[in-house]
Structure formats: C-alpha cells, structure tokens
XYZ file of C-alpha atoms in Angstrom:
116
model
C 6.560 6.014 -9.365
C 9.657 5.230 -10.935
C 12.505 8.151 -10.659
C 15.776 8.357 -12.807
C 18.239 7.419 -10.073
C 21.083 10.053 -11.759
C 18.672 13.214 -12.873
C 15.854 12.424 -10.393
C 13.703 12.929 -13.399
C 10.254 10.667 -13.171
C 10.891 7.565 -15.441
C 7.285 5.773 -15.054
C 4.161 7.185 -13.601
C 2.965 4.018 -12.003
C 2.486 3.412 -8.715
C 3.950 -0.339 -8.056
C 2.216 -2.603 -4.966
C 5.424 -3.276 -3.927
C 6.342 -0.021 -3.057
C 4.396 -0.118 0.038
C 6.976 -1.061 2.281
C 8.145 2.504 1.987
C 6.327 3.752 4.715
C 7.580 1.550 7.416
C 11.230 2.587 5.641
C 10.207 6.151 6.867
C 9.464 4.853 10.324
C 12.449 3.280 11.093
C 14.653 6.085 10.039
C 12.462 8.222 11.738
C 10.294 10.499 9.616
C 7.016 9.619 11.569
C 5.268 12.491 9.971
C 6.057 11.713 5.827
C 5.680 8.025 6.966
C 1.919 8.748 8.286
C 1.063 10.912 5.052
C 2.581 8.128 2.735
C 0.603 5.494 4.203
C -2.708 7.403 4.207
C -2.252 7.743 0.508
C -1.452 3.944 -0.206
C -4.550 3.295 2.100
C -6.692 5.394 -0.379
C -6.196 3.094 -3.394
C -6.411 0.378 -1.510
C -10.327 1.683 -0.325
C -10.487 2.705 -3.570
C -10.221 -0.763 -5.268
C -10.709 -2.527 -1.800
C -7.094 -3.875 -1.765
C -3.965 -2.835 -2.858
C -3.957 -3.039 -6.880
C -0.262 -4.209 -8.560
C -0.050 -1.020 -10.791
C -1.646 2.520 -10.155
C -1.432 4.959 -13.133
C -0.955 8.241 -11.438
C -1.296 10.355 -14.611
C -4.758 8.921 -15.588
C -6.177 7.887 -11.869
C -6.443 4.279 -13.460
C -5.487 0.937 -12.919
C -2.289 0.005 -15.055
C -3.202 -2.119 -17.534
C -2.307 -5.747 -16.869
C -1.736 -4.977 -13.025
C -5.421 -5.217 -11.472
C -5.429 -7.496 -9.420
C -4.360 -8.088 -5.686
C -1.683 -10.708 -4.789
C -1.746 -10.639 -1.224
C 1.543 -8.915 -1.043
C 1.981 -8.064 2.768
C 4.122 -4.280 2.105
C 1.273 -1.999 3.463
C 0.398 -4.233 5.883
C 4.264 -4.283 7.415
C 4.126 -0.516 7.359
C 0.671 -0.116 9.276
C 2.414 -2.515 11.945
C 5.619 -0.356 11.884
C 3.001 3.109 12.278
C 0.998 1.432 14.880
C 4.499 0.245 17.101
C 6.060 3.822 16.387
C 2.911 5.958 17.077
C 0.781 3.387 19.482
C -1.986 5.956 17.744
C -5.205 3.240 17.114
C -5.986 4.301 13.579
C -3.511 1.710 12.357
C -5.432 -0.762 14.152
C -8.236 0.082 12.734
C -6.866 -0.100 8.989
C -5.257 -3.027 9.618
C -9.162 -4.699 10.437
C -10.088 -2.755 6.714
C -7.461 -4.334 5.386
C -8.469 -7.714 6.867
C -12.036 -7.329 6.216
C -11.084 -6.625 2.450
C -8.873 -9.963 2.378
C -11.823 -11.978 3.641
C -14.336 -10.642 1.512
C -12.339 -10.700 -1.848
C -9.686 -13.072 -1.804
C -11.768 -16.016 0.201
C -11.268 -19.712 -1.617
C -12.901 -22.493 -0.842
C -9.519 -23.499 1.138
C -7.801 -20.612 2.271
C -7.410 -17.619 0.397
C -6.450 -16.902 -3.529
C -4.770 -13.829 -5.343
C -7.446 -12.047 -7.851
C-alpha cells in the first residue's frame, strides 16, 4: 500500500513483499502492540500462498499481476526475529519453523534453494 506522502491519500492498493520489514520498524520504536497485529496480517498471505508473494492486490484479494512469485526476500522473517527478541512470546518461533517449512518445500533446488 502505497500512500501520497503530501495528502496521505492511497496512491496504489498493492501490498509490496518488501514492505515486511515494517513490523520490526514498529518494534524498535516501540509499538509492540501495532507491530504484533501487522505481522499477523503479513503472516496470513504468506499461509495463504505459502510464502510471501511480491505484490498483494488489496482491492481484489488477488495476486498482482506479474508479482507471484516468492524471492526469498528475508523482511518478514527480520520482523518475526525482532517480535520474538521484544516479546520472548514463542509464537514467533513457531512462524518462523512455517516459514522455514514453506522455504523447504517450495523453493528446494537440486543445489540449494531457487526463487519461484
């Protein structure tokens, strides 16, 4: 989600992988409480697709066209780690192991693992 920095008026309606490091931003200034409601809902697309897609289309609930797939970018996972060290609660341990179970199931290679 893409907000006109002047107006604050909503510019693009698509959520953007890379904008999963805003949860650990929450953290570390801390707002532990928006920080644990932001990350739930990244988590949800990523079970949803079972990893985080590059472009969410939050007015249709679809993938963006052109942004399915899953680079391996490491922003939710940073934020989990910066939940887990802030809270100590064990529910970011546990969807960091989704998160890895989803990376070794879909992203495998015969030599390490590939972006899809």
């Amino acid at each position: 989600l893409d907000v006109n920095m002047h107006s604050g008026a909503v510019s693009w309606m698509v959520y953007s992988s890379l904008a999963s490091f805003w949860p650990g931003v929450q953290v570390m200034v801390g707002d532990i409480e928006a920080a644990v409601q932001t990350q739930y809902s990244i988590h949800s697309l990523w079970r949803r697709f079972g990893g985080m897609p590059e472009g969410f289309n939050l007015e249709s609930g679809k993938l963006h066209n052109g942004a399915e797939g899953y680079p391996l970018r490491p922003e939710s996972v940073e934020s989990i780690y910066y939940l887990h060290k802030a809270t100590g609660d064990p529910v970011w341990l546990s969807m960091g192991i989704d998160i890895l179970v989803s990376i070794q199931t879909i992203n495998k290679a015969q030599c390490g693992y590939a972006a899809t």
